[in-house]
Coordinates of C-alpha atoms in Angstrom, one line a residue:
Chain A
X1 CA -19.8 9.5 -22.8
X2 CA -20.1 7.2 -25.7
X3 CA -24.0 7.3 -25.8
X4 CA -23.9 11.3 -25.5
X5 CA -21.4 11.3 -28.3
X6 CA -23.7 9.6 -30.4
X7 CA -27.0 11.0 -30.1
X8 CA -25.0 14.9 -30.5
X9 CA -24.1 13.4 -33.9
X10 CA -26.8 11.6 -35.2
X11 CA -26.0 12.8 -39.1
X12 CA -23.0 10.7 -39.2
X13 CA -24.4 7.2 -39.6
X14 CA -21.2 5.0 -40.8
X15 CA -19.1 6.3 -37.6
X16 CA -21.7 5.6 -35.6
X17 CA -22.3 2.5 -36.7
X18 CA -18.3 1.6 -36.4
X19 CA -18.3 3.3 -33.1
X20 CA -21.1 1.1 -31.5
X21 CA -21.2 -2.2 -32.7
X22 CA -22.3 -3.7 -29.5
X23 CA -22.7 -0.7 -27.9
X24 CA -25.6 -1.5 -24.9
X25 CA -24.1 -5.1 -23.9
X26 CA -19.9 -3.4 -24.3
X27 CA -19.9 -1.7 -21.1
X28 CA -21.5 -4.9 -19.7
X29 CA -19.2 -7.3 -21.0
X30 CA -15.9 -5.0 -19.8
X31 CA -16.8 -5.0 -16.3
X32 CA -17.9 -8.5 -16.4
X33 CA -15.0 -10.3 -15.3
X34 CA -14.2 -7.9 -12.4
X35 CA -18.2 -7.0 -11.4
X36 CA -18.0 -11.4 -11.0
X37 CA -14.7 -11.8 -8.8
X38 CA -15.6 -8.9 -7.0
X39 CA -19.1 -10.5 -6.4
X40 CA -17.9 -13.8 -5.7
X41 CA -14.8 -13.1 -3.7
X42 CA -16.1 -9.6 -1.6
X43 CA -19.9 -9.3 -1.9
X44 CA -20.3 -12.9 -1.4
X45 CA -18.2 -13.3 1.6
X46 CA -19.2 -9.9 3.2
X47 CA -22.7 -11.4 3.3
X48 CA -21.7 -14.5 4.4
X49 CA -20.0 -13.0 7.3
X50 CA -22.9 -11.3 8.6
X51 CA -24.9 -14.8 8.1
X52 CA -22.4 -16.4 10.2
X53 CA -22.4 -13.9 13.0
X54 CA -25.7 -15.1 13.9
X55 CA -24.8 -18.8 14.0
X56 CA -22.8 -20.5 16.6
X57 CA -20.1 -22.0 14.2
X58 CA -17.2 -24.0 15.6
X59 CA -15.6 -27.1 13.1
X60 CA -14.0 -28.7 15.9
X61 CA -17.6 -28.4 17.7
X62 CA -19.8 -29.6 15.2
X63 CA -22.4 -30.6 17.9
X64 CA -23.1 -26.8 19.3
X65 CA -23.2 -25.3 15.8
X66 CA -26.7 -23.9 15.1
X67 CA -28.7 -20.4 14.7
X68 CA -27.8 -18.3 17.9
X69 CA -29.9 -15.3 17.0
X70 CA -27.5 -12.5 19.0
X71 CA -26.1 -14.1 21.8
X72 CA -22.3 -13.9 19.5
X73 CA -22.8 -10.1 19.8
X74 CA -24.3 -10.2 23.5
X75 CA -21.1 -11.7 24.4
X76 CA -18.8 -9.2 22.6
X77 CA -20.3 -6.7 24.4
X78 CA -20.9 -7.6 27.9
X79 CA -18.4 -10.8 28.8
X80 CA -15.4 -10.2 26.5
X81 CA -13.0 -8.0 28.2
X82 CA -10.3 -8.7 25.2
X83 CA -12.4 -6.9 22.8
X84 CA -12.5 -3.9 24.5
X85 CA -8.7 -4.0 24.9
X86 CA -8.2 -4.5 21.7
X87 CA -10.5 -2.3 20.6
X88 CA -8.5 0.9 22.6
X89 CA -5.1 -0.8 21.3
X90 CA -6.6 -0.3 17.5
X91 CA -7.8 3.0 18.2
X92 CA -4.4 3.6 19.8
X93 CA -2.2 2.2 16.9
X94 CA -4.3 4.0 14.6
X95 CA -4.2 7.2 15.3
X96 CA -0.9 7.4 16.8
X97 CA 0.4 5.4 13.6
X98 CA -1.3 7.6 11.0
X99 CA -0.2 10.7 12.6
X100 CA 2.9 10.5 12.8
X101 CA 3.0 9.1 9.0
X102 CA 0.7 12.2 8.2
X103 CA 3.5 14.4 10.2
X104 CA 6.6 13.1 8.7
X105 CA 5.4 11.7 5.4
X106 CA 4.5 15.4 4.8
X107 CA 7.6 17.1 5.4
X108 CA 9.7 14.4 3.8
X109 CA 7.8 15.2 0.6
X110 CA 8.2 18.6 0.5
X111 CA 12.3 18.1 1.1
X112 CA 12.4 15.4 -1.7
X113 CA 10.4 18.3 -4.1
X114 CA 12.9 20.4 -3.7
X115 CA 15.6 20.6 -6.6
X116 CA 18.8 19.2 -5.0
X117 CA 22.0 17.8 -6.0
X118 CA 21.6 14.1 -5.9
X119 CA 18.0 14.4 -5.4
X120 CA 17.0 10.9 -7.9
X121 CA 19.1 9.0 -5.7
X122 CA 17.9 10.8 -2.6
X123 CA 14.2 10.0 -3.0
X124 CA 15.1 6.2 -4.4
X125 CA 17.1 5.4 -0.9
X126 CA 14.3 7.2 1.7
X127 CA 11.5 5.8 -1.0
X128 CA 12.7 2.2 -0.8
X129 CA 11.4 0.5 2.5
X130 CA 8.0 1.4 0.5
X131 CA 8.6 -1.7 -1.3
X132 CA 8.8 -3.8 1.3
X133 CA 6.5 -6.2 3.3
X134 CA 4.9 -6.4 6.4
X135 CA 7.0 -9.8 7.0
X136 CA 9.9 -8.3 6.0
X137 CA 9.6 -5.3 8.1
X138 CA 9.6 -7.7 11.0
X139 CA 12.1 -9.7 10.0
X140 CA 14.1 -6.9 9.8
X141 CA 12.8 -5.1 13.2
X142 CA 13.5 -8.6 14.8
X143 CA 17.3 -8.6 14.1
X144 CA 17.8 -4.4 15.1
X145 CA 15.6 -5.3 18.4
X146 CA 17.6 -8.5 19.2
X147 CA 19.2 -7.8 22.7
X148 CA 22.4 -9.7 22.1
X149 CA 23.3 -9.0 18.5
X150 CA 20.4 -6.0 17.6
X151 CA 21.3 -2.5 17.6
X152 CA 19.4 -1.7 20.3
X153 CA 23.0 -3.1 22.3
X154 CA 24.9 -0.8 20.4
X155 CA 22.0 1.4 21.3
X156 CA 22.5 0.5 25.4
X157 CA 26.2 1.3 25.2
X158 CA 25.2 4.7 24.7
X159 CA 23.1 4.7 27.4
X160 CA 19.5 4.6 25.5
X161 CA 17.7 1.4 27.1
X162 CA 19.0 -1.3 28.9
X163 CA 21.0 -4.2 28.1
X164 CA 19.4 -8.3 28.3
X165 CA 15.9 -7.3 27.1
X166 CA 14.5 -7.3 23.9
X167 CA 12.4 -4.1 23.3
X168 CA 9.7 -6.6 21.6
X169 CA 9.0 -8.6 24.7
X170 CA 9.0 -5.8 27.3
X171 CA 5.4 -4.7 27.3
X172 CA 6.9 -0.8 28.2
X173 CA 8.9 -0.9 25.4
X174 CA 6.9 -2.8 22.8
X175 CA 4.4 0.2 21.7
X176 CA 7.2 2.2 20.6
X177 CA 9.1 -0.4 19.2
X178 CA 5.9 -1.7 16.9
X179 CA 5.6 2.2 15.9
X180 CA 9.0 2.8 14.6
X181 CA 9.3 -0.5 12.6
X182 CA 6.0 0.5 11.0
X183 CA 6.8 4.3 10.5
X184 CA 10.0 3.0 9.0
X185 CA 7.7 1.5 6.2
X186 CA 4.4 3.6 6.4
X187 CA 6.5 7.2 6.0
X188 CA 7.9 6.9 2.4
X189 CA 4.2 5.4 1.2
X190 CA 2.4 8.3 2.8
X191 CA 5.5 10.8 1.4
X192 CA 4.9 9.3 -2.1
X193 CA 1.3 10.1 -2.4
X194 CA 1.9 13.7 -1.2
X195 CA 4.9 14.1 -3.5
X196 CA 2.4 13.0 -6.4
X197 CA 0.2 15.9 -5.2
X198 CA 2.5 18.4 -4.6
X199 CA 4.2 18.4 -8.0
X200 CA 0.4 19.6 -9.2
X201 CA 0.7 23.0 -7.5
X202 CA 1.6 25.7 -10.1
X203 CA 4.9 27.2 -9.6
X204 CA 2.9 30.9 -10.4
X205 CA 1.5 31.2 -7.4
X206 CA 4.6 30.5 -5.3
X207 CA 6.1 33.2 -8.0
X208 CA 3.4 35.9 -7.2
X209 CA 3.3 35.1 -3.4
X210 CA 7.0 35.9 -3.7
X211 CA 6.9 39.0 -5.6
X212 CA 4.3 40.2 -2.6
X213 CA 6.8 39.0 0.1
X214 CA 4.8 36.2 1.9
X215 CA 7.3 34.3 3.5
X216 CA 7.9 30.4 2.9
X217 CA 6.1 29.9 5.9
X218 CA 3.0 31.8 4.4
X219 CA 3.3 30.1 1.0
X220 CA 3.3 27.0 2.5
X221 CA 0.2 27.9 4.9
X222 CA -1.7 29.4 2.6
X223 CA -0.6 27.7 -0.9
X224 CA 0.9 24.2 -0.4
X225 CA -1.6 23.2 2.7
X226 CA -5.1 24.3 0.8
X227 CA -3.9 22.6 -2.6
X228 CA -2.7 19.4 -1.3
X229 CA -6.2 19.3 1.3
X230 CA -7.9 16.6 -0.5
X231 CA -5.2 14.1 -0.8
X232 CA -4.7 14.5 2.4
X233 CA -7.8 13.8 3.4
X234 CA -8.2 10.7 1.4
X235 CA -4.5 9.4 2.2
X236 CA -5.5 9.6 5.6
X237 CA -8.6 8.0 5.4
X238 CA -7.7 5.0 3.0
X239 CA -3.9 4.6 5.7
X240 CA -6.2 4.8 8.5
X241 CA -8.1 2.0 7.4
X242 CA -5.5 0.0 6.2
X243 CA -3.8 0.3 9.2
X244 CA -6.3 -0.9 11.1
X245 CA -7.1 -3.5 8.8
X246 CA -3.9 -4.4 8.4
X247 CA -2.2 -7.6 10.1
X248 CA 0.7 -8.6 8.5
X249 CA 3.3 -6.6 10.6
X250 CA 2.3 -7.0 14.2
X251 CA 1.0 -11.1 13.6
X252 CA 5.1 -11.5 12.9
X253 CA 6.6 -9.1 14.8
X254 CA 4.7 -9.6 18.1
X255 CA 1.9 -11.9 17.3
X256 CA -0.1 -10.0 19.2
X257 CA 1.9 -9.6 22.8
X258 CA 3.5 -9.8 24.6
X259 CA 0.2 -10.5 27.0
X260 CA -1.7 -9.6 24.2
X261 CA -0.3 -5.9 24.4
X262 CA -0.1 -5.5 20.7
X263 CA -3.3 -7.2 19.6
X264 CA -5.3 -5.4 17.4
X265 CA -9.0 -5.7 16.9
X266 CA -8.3 -7.3 13.1
X267 CA -5.1 -9.6 15.0
X268 CA -8.2 -10.4 17.5
X269 CA -10.2 -11.6 14.9
X270 CA -7.8 -13.6 13.0
X271 CA -6.2 -15.1 16.0
X272 CA -10.2 -16.3 17.0
X273 CA -11.1 -18.0 13.6
X274 CA -7.5 -19.7 13.1
X275 CA -6.3 -20.8 15.8
X276 CA -9.5 -21.2 17.8
X277 CA -11.6 -22.3 15.2
X278 CA -14.5 -20.1 16.6
X279 CA -15.8 -18.7 13.0
X280 CA -19.1 -17.7 14.8
X281 CA -17.8 -15.5 16.8
X282 CA -15.0 -14.0 14.7
X283 CA -17.7 -13.4 12.1
X284 CA -19.6 -11.3 15.1
X285 CA -16.2 -9.3 15.9
X286 CA -15.8 -9.0 12.0
X287 CA -19.5 -7.3 11.6
X288 CA -18.7 -5.3 14.5
X289 CA -15.4 -4.0 13.1
X290 CA -17.1 -3.4 10.1
X291 CA -19.8 -1.0 11.3
X292 CA -16.8 0.4 13.7
X293 CA -15.1 1.1 10.9
X294 CA -17.7 2.5 8.5
X295 CA -18.8 5.1 11.5
X296 CA -15.4 6.4 11.4
X297 CA -15.0 7.1 7.8
X298 CA -17.9 8.8 7.6
X299 CA -17.6 11.0 10.8
X300 CA -14.2 11.7 9.2
X301 CA -15.9 12.6 5.8
X302 CA -18.0 14.9 7.4
X303 CA -15.9 16.4 9.9
X304 CA -13.3 17.4 6.7
X305 CA -15.9 18.4 5.0
X306 CA -14.8 16.1 1.9
X307 CA -16.8 16.0 -1.4
X308 CA -19.1 18.7 -1.0
X309 CA -17.4 20.8 -3.3
X310 CA -15.9 18.2 -5.7
X311 CA -19.1 16.5 -6.4
Chain B
X1 CA 23.3 33.4 -17.5
X2 CA 24.0 36.4 -15.2
X3 CA 27.7 35.3 -14.8
X4 CA 28.3 34.9 -18.4
X5 CA 27.3 38.2 -19.5
X6 CA 29.5 39.9 -16.6
X7 CA 32.7 39.3 -17.9
X8 CA 31.3 40.6 -21.4
X9 CA 30.8 43.6 -19.6
X10 CA 33.1 46.1 -18.2
X11 CA 35.1 44.4 -15.1
X12 CA 33.7 47.2 -13.4
X13 CA 30.4 46.2 -12.3
X14 CA 31.2 42.9 -11.4
X15 CA 30.9 43.8 -7.5
X16 CA 27.1 44.7 -8.7
X17 CA 26.6 41.9 -10.6
X18 CA 26.5 39.3 -7.4
X19 CA 24.2 41.7 -5.5
X20 CA 22.0 41.9 -8.7
X21 CA 22.0 38.0 -9.2
X22 CA 21.2 36.9 -6.1
X23 CA 17.6 38.2 -6.1
X24 CA 16.9 36.9 -9.5
X25 CA 18.4 33.4 -8.6
X26 CA 16.3 33.7 -5.4
X27 CA 12.9 34.2 -7.7
X28 CA 11.5 30.4 -7.7
X29 CA 10.3 30.2 -4.0
X30 CA 10.7 26.3 -4.5
X31 CA 14.5 26.9 -5.1
X32 CA 15.3 29.1 -2.2
X33 CA 15.2 27.1 0.3
X34 CA 18.6 26.8 2.3
X35 CA 21.0 23.9 1.3
X36 CA 21.6 22.5 4.9
X37 CA 17.7 22.5 5.6
X38 CA 17.6 20.0 2.8
X39 CA 20.7 17.8 3.3
X40 CA 20.0 17.8 7.1
X41 CA 16.7 16.0 7.5
X42 CA 17.2 14.4 4.9
X43 CA 20.7 12.9 6.0
X44 CA 18.7 12.1 9.5
X45 CA 15.9 10.6 7.5
X46 CA 18.4 8.4 5.2
X47 CA 20.2 7.0 8.4
X48 CA 17.1 5.9 9.7
X49 CA 16.0 4.8 6.3
X50 CA 19.3 2.8 5.6
X51 CA 20.7 1.4 9.1
X52 CA 17.8 -1.7 9.0
X53 CA 18.9 -2.2 5.3
X54 CA 22.3 -2.4 6.7
X55 CA 21.6 -4.6 9.6
X56 CA 20.0 -7.7 7.5
X57 CA 22.9 -7.2 5.0
X58 CA 25.5 -7.7 8.2
X59 CA 23.9 -10.8 9.4
X60 CA 23.1 -12.1 5.8
X61 CA 26.6 -12.0 5.3
X62 CA 28.5 -12.7 7.7
X63 CA 29.7 -16.2 8.9
X64 CA 27.4 -17.3 12.0
X65 CA 28.7 -16.2 15.5
X66 CA 30.9 -12.9 14.3
X67 CA 30.0 -10.1 16.0
X68 CA 32.0 -7.4 13.4
X69 CA 30.1 -4.7 12.8
X70 CA 31.3 -4.8 8.9
X71 CA 30.3 -8.3 7.4
X72 CA 34.1 -9.2 6.3
X73 CA 34.6 -12.3 5.8
X74 CA 32.1 -12.8 3.5
X75 CA 29.9 -15.7 3.8
X76 CA 26.8 -17.4 1.7
X77 CA 26.8 -20.1 4.0
X78 CA 23.3 -18.9 5.2
X79 CA 21.7 -18.4 1.6
X80 CA 22.6 -21.7 1.0
X81 CA 20.9 -23.0 3.9
X82 CA 18.2 -20.7 3.5
X83 CA 17.6 -21.4 -0.2
X84 CA 18.0 -25.2 0.1
X85 CA 17.4 -26.4 3.7
X86 CA 14.8 -23.9 4.4
X87 CA 12.5 -24.6 0.9
X88 CA 13.3 -21.3 -0.1
X89 CA 14.1 -21.8 -3.6
X90 CA 10.6 -23.6 -3.8
X91 CA 9.2 -20.5 -2.3
X92 CA 10.8 -18.2 -4.6
X93 CA 9.1 -20.2 -7.5
X94 CA 5.8 -20.2 -6.0
X95 CA 5.9 -16.6 -5.1
X96 CA 7.2 -15.5 -8.4
X97 CA 4.3 -17.6 -10.2
X98 CA 1.7 -16.4 -8.0
X99 CA 3.0 -12.3 -8.8
X100 CA 3.1 -12.8 -12.1
X101 CA -0.1 -14.4 -12.6
X102 CA -1.4 -12.1 -10.3
X103 CA 0.3 -9.3 -12.4
X104 CA -1.7 -10.5 -15.6
X105 CA -4.6 -11.2 -14.2
X106 CA -5.3 -7.5 -12.8
X107 CA -4.0 -5.6 -15.5
X108 CA -6.7 -7.3 -17.9
X109 CA -9.5 -7.2 -15.5
X110 CA -8.8 -4.0 -14.5
X111 CA -8.2 -3.0 -18.2
X112 CA -11.6 -4.0 -19.6
X113 CA -13.4 -2.4 -16.4
X114 CA -11.3 0.9 -16.9
X115 CA -12.2 1.2 -20.4
X116 CA -15.9 0.4 -19.7
X117 CA -15.9 3.2 -17.0
X118 CA -13.8 5.7 -18.9
X119 CA -15.9 5.8 -22.1
X120 CA -19.4 4.7 -21.6
X121 CA -22.1 5.7 -19.3
X122 CA -23.9 2.5 -18.2
X123 CA -26.9 2.3 -16.1
X124 CA -24.8 0.7 -13.5
X125 CA -21.9 2.7 -13.7
X126 CA -22.5 5.1 -10.3
X127 CA -23.1 1.9 -9.2
X128 CA -20.2 0.1 -9.8
X129 CA -18.2 2.8 -9.1
X130 CA -19.9 3.1 -5.3
X131 CA -18.7 -0.6 -5.1
X132 CA -15.2 -0.2 -5.9
X133 CA -15.0 2.6 -3.2
X134 CA -17.0 0.6 -1.1
X135 CA -14.7 -2.7 -1.1
X136 CA -11.5 -0.2 -0.3
X137 CA -12.8 -0.3 3.1
X138 CA -13.4 -4.2 3.1
X139 CA -10.2 -6.2 5.3
X140 CA -9.3 -8.8 3.2
X141 CA -8.1 -10.4 6.2
X142 CA -11.4 -10.6 8.1
X143 CA -12.5 -12.4 5.3
X144 CA -10.5 -15.1 5.3
X145 CA -13.2 -17.7 7.1
X146 CA -15.7 -17.4 4.3
X147 CA -12.7 -17.2 1.2
X148 CA -11.4 -20.3 3.0
X149 CA -14.8 -21.8 2.6
X150 CA -15.3 -20.5 -1.0
X151 CA -11.8 -22.1 -1.9
X152 CA -12.5 -25.4 -0.2
X153 CA -16.2 -26.0 -2.0
X154 CA -14.3 -25.1 -5.1
X155 CA -11.6 -27.8 -4.2
X156 CA -8.7 -25.0 -4.6
X157 CA -6.9 -25.2 -1.2
X158 CA -3.5 -26.0 -1.7
X159 CA -3.3 -25.1 -5.0
X160 CA -1.6 -21.3 -5.5
X161 CA -5.1 -20.4 -7.7
X162 CA -6.8 -20.0 -4.9
X163 CA -4.1 -17.2 -3.7
X164 CA -4.1 -15.7 -7.2
X165 CA -7.6 -15.1 -7.4
X166 CA -7.6 -13.6 -3.9
X167 CA -4.8 -11.6 -4.1
X168 CA -6.1 -9.9 -7.9
X169 CA -9.6 -9.3 -6.3
X170 CA -8.3 -7.1 -3.9
X171 CA -6.1 -5.7 -6.4
X172 CA -9.0 -4.9 -8.6
X173 CA -10.6 -1.7 -7.1
X174 CA -7.6 0.7 -6.9
X175 CA -6.3 -1.1 -10.4
X176 CA -9.6 -0.2 -12.3
X177 CA -9.7 3.3 -10.7
X178 CA -6.1 4.1 -11.2
X179 CA -6.7 2.8 -15.1
X180 CA -9.8 4.7 -15.9
X181 CA -8.6 8.2 -14.8
X182 CA -5.3 6.9 -17.1
X183 CA -7.9 6.3 -19.8
X184 CA -10.0 9.4 -19.6
X185 CA -6.4 11.3 -19.8
X186 CA -6.2 9.9 -23.6
X187 CA -8.4 12.1 -25.7
X188 CA -11.5 10.2 -26.8
X189 CA -11.2 12.4 -30.4
X190 CA -8.2 10.4 -31.1
X191 CA -10.2 7.3 -30.9
X192 CA -12.9 8.8 -32.9
X193 CA -10.4 9.4 -35.5
X194 CA -8.9 5.7 -35.6
X195 CA -12.8 5.2 -36.2
X196 CA -13.1 7.0 -39.3
X197 CA -9.8 5.8 -40.6
X198 CA -11.7 2.5 -40.8
X199 CA -10.3 0.7 -37.7
X200 CA -12.9 -1.3 -35.2
X201 CA -13.2 -0.5 -31.4
X202 CA -11.0 -3.2 -30.6
X203 CA -8.3 -1.9 -33.1
X204 CA -8.6 1.3 -32.3
X205 CA -7.9 0.9 -28.8
X206 CA -5.3 -1.1 -29.3
X207 CA -2.9 0.8 -31.7
X208 CA -4.3 4.7 -30.5
X209 CA -4.9 3.7 -26.5
X210 CA -2.7 1.0 -25.3
X211 CA 0.5 3.1 -26.3
X212 CA 0.0 5.8 -24.4
X213 CA -1.3 4.2 -21.4
X214 CA 2.1 2.0 -20.8
X215 CA 3.3 4.1 -17.9
X216 CA -0.3 3.3 -16.5
X217 CA -0.1 0.1 -17.1
X218 CA 3.5 0.0 -15.5
X219 CA 2.3 1.2 -12.3
X220 CA -0.7 -0.9 -12.2
X221 CA 1.1 -3.9 -13.3
X222 CA 4.1 -3.6 -10.4
X223 CA 1.5 -2.9 -7.7
X224 CA -0.1 -5.8 -8.4
X225 CA 3.1 -8.1 -8.4
X226 CA 4.5 -6.2 -5.6
X227 CA 1.5 -6.8 -3.1
X228 CA 0.9 -10.0 -4.0
X229 CA 4.6 -11.0 -3.7
X230 CA 4.1 -9.3 -0.4
X231 CA 0.8 -10.3 1.0
X232 CA 1.0 -12.8 3.5
X233 CA -1.9 -14.0 5.1
X234 CA -4.0 -15.5 2.2
X235 CA -0.9 -17.6 1.2
X236 CA -1.0 -19.0 5.3
X237 CA -4.4 -19.4 4.9
X238 CA -5.0 -21.1 1.7
X239 CA -1.8 -23.0 1.3
X240 CA -1.4 -26.1 3.5
X241 CA 1.1 -27.9 1.9
X242 CA 5.0 -26.9 2.3
X243 CA 6.1 -27.1 -1.1
X244 CA 3.0 -24.7 -2.4
X245 CA 4.0 -22.0 0.1
X246 CA 5.5 -18.5 -0.8
X247 CA 8.0 -16.5 0.3
X248 CA 6.5 -14.0 3.2
X249 CA 5.3 -17.4 4.8
X250 CA 8.5 -19.0 4.8
X251 CA 10.1 -15.9 6.4
X252 CA 7.1 -16.2 9.2
X253 CA 8.2 -19.7 9.8
X254 CA 12.1 -18.7 9.8
X255 CA 11.0 -16.3 12.9
X256 CA 8.5 -18.5 14.6
X257 CA 10.9 -21.1 15.0
X258 CA 12.1 -22.0 18.6
X259 CA 15.5 -20.6 18.4
X260 CA 15.4 -17.8 15.4
X261 CA 18.6 -18.1 13.1
X262 CA 19.3 -14.6 12.8
X263 CA 21.6 -15.7 9.3
X264 CA 18.7 -17.3 8.0
X265 CA 16.6 -15.2 8.9
X266 CA 18.3 -11.9 7.2
X267 CA 19.1 -14.2 4.0
X268 CA 15.6 -15.2 3.6
X269 CA 14.9 -11.5 4.1
X270 CA 17.3 -10.8 1.3
X271 CA 16.0 -13.1 -1.0
X272 CA 12.3 -11.9 -0.2
X273 CA 13.4 -8.4 -1.2
X274 CA 15.5 -8.9 -4.5
X275 CA 12.7 -9.1 -6.8
X276 CA 10.8 -6.2 -5.1
X277 CA 13.8 -4.0 -5.4
X278 CA 14.4 -4.7 -9.0
X279 CA 10.8 -3.9 -9.7
X280 CA 10.8 -0.8 -7.8
X281 CA 14.4 0.8 -9.2
X282 CA 13.0 0.1 -12.7
X283 CA 9.4 1.7 -12.1
X284 CA 10.6 4.5 -9.9
X285 CA 10.0 7.4 -12.3
X286 CA 6.6 6.2 -13.6
X287 CA 5.6 5.6 -9.9
X288 CA 5.0 9.3 -9.2
X289 CA 3.6 9.9 -12.4
X290 CA 1.6 7.1 -11.9
X291 CA 0.4 8.3 -8.8
X292 CA -0.5 12.3 -9.7
X293 CA -2.2 11.1 -12.9
X294 CA -4.9 10.0 -10.7
X295 CA -4.6 7.7 -7.7
X296 CA -5.9 9.8 -5.3
X297 CA -8.1 11.9 -7.3
X298 CA -10.8 9.0 -8.5

């Protein structure tokens, strides 16, 4: 932009000189710190993950360390049933979480976008879980799900659920319990993103539609939804990646249990590296996770035809 | 408005006025939704949102062994225990330190990078933007091992610096995109005018652009603070020494203890939530505008 401006207005030497004191180097100087940090702490680790994935690498068994070729990958796909279980659970988790968050988040955003008495405080309250961390969410829901003193006990009094067992330690309830806990925090976040975009819908469109006698449902379908399309596509994708990658909540809420019932692929990777110190195998798993994530993202963007119209 | 006019006119057309007023009032479609369709779902959702908060307050405030559903009589025993015995006083200080350092670093580095993206064309610009976008897909949790090795190499294990750097790096991509969008919204001609008036580029930026960026900077800075305050895995991995731990790790240790002390857990949760809630209350009004100014539209 600066260059364009400078080229367009050559007969203004004083301004040009001042405006571009060090025009060539300045942008590089400015992005320098960010670029260096990202090269050192994202790009380099990513490359080393690929490198480790071809190694046998376990600090507790140094005598076995060394180049392993594709052994780790062969092991993943042929003799590791846990990998497939975690993959299936990851897909289920992301699909259910993001789907419900989109649904409830959209509804919530539409509601608090209306003008009504107490909107400010209402917004603040329904959005408040946004600020709560994964670990804190876990802490709160551990209290709620406690079999002796939790809300679940009072629900059992009303005939919902049963006494004695925590919803988090029962294989039949743990999935729903974890989903609800994550929804509590995830819906407000989604709603904020959608609300931000809702604010930019031109109100003239609605007025015109009103004059033409379009019902509210039709207005939503033909005005609101098309306008939100790009925001929904992008936030759904980001959210899906985030839900897939995030381990804070499940790590602290269920620890992946009971019986590995709630172990996502990233959680399995974290356990493999942190607890089992099997860095080579964990790196191979990470590589596979990368590829899956990349593939799903590309397919999703293609299917939704995103980026076609707005360069 | 119409109701004001009605008494001024003859009382006779009064019954006509409401009938005429209704379609007039109904005109804006976004205002037309029946009240119960707003308050009923919102109320239900509020119950779902607030019960967990109430529950944690209840456990934090009522004495051990009480089963009352009202936190009365109130006690501070859980807070005292968590703050001193469980080390939350130390964790709190560490978290504040990490949060503020991450905030400052993220904002400064992203401000420089965002300015470059918004105001210059340079050769690697597209590549850099692509890298920013791609890095959104890189899971920090999956890079734990190489990151650990890097920080071990830098002798930074057990120093808060490791966590600050890691948090900053993973906050940067989104922050740069956000800030550059904010800067793009400030007309370039304003800056150029300042140059004509004799300002250097830096001075022009400081005097003209920076004040206009305040909402954006607040949004970006508070995101950085909240994220680093909440994030768990980096601190768990890079800080082995208990005196260096942060609040989320402290909370996790309360949860994974052999017999969970629910009162302490609740009190610890509230200690963890308070700063974030305060930040949140302050930035609430900037948050929505901050997002709509460009978060999703990069």
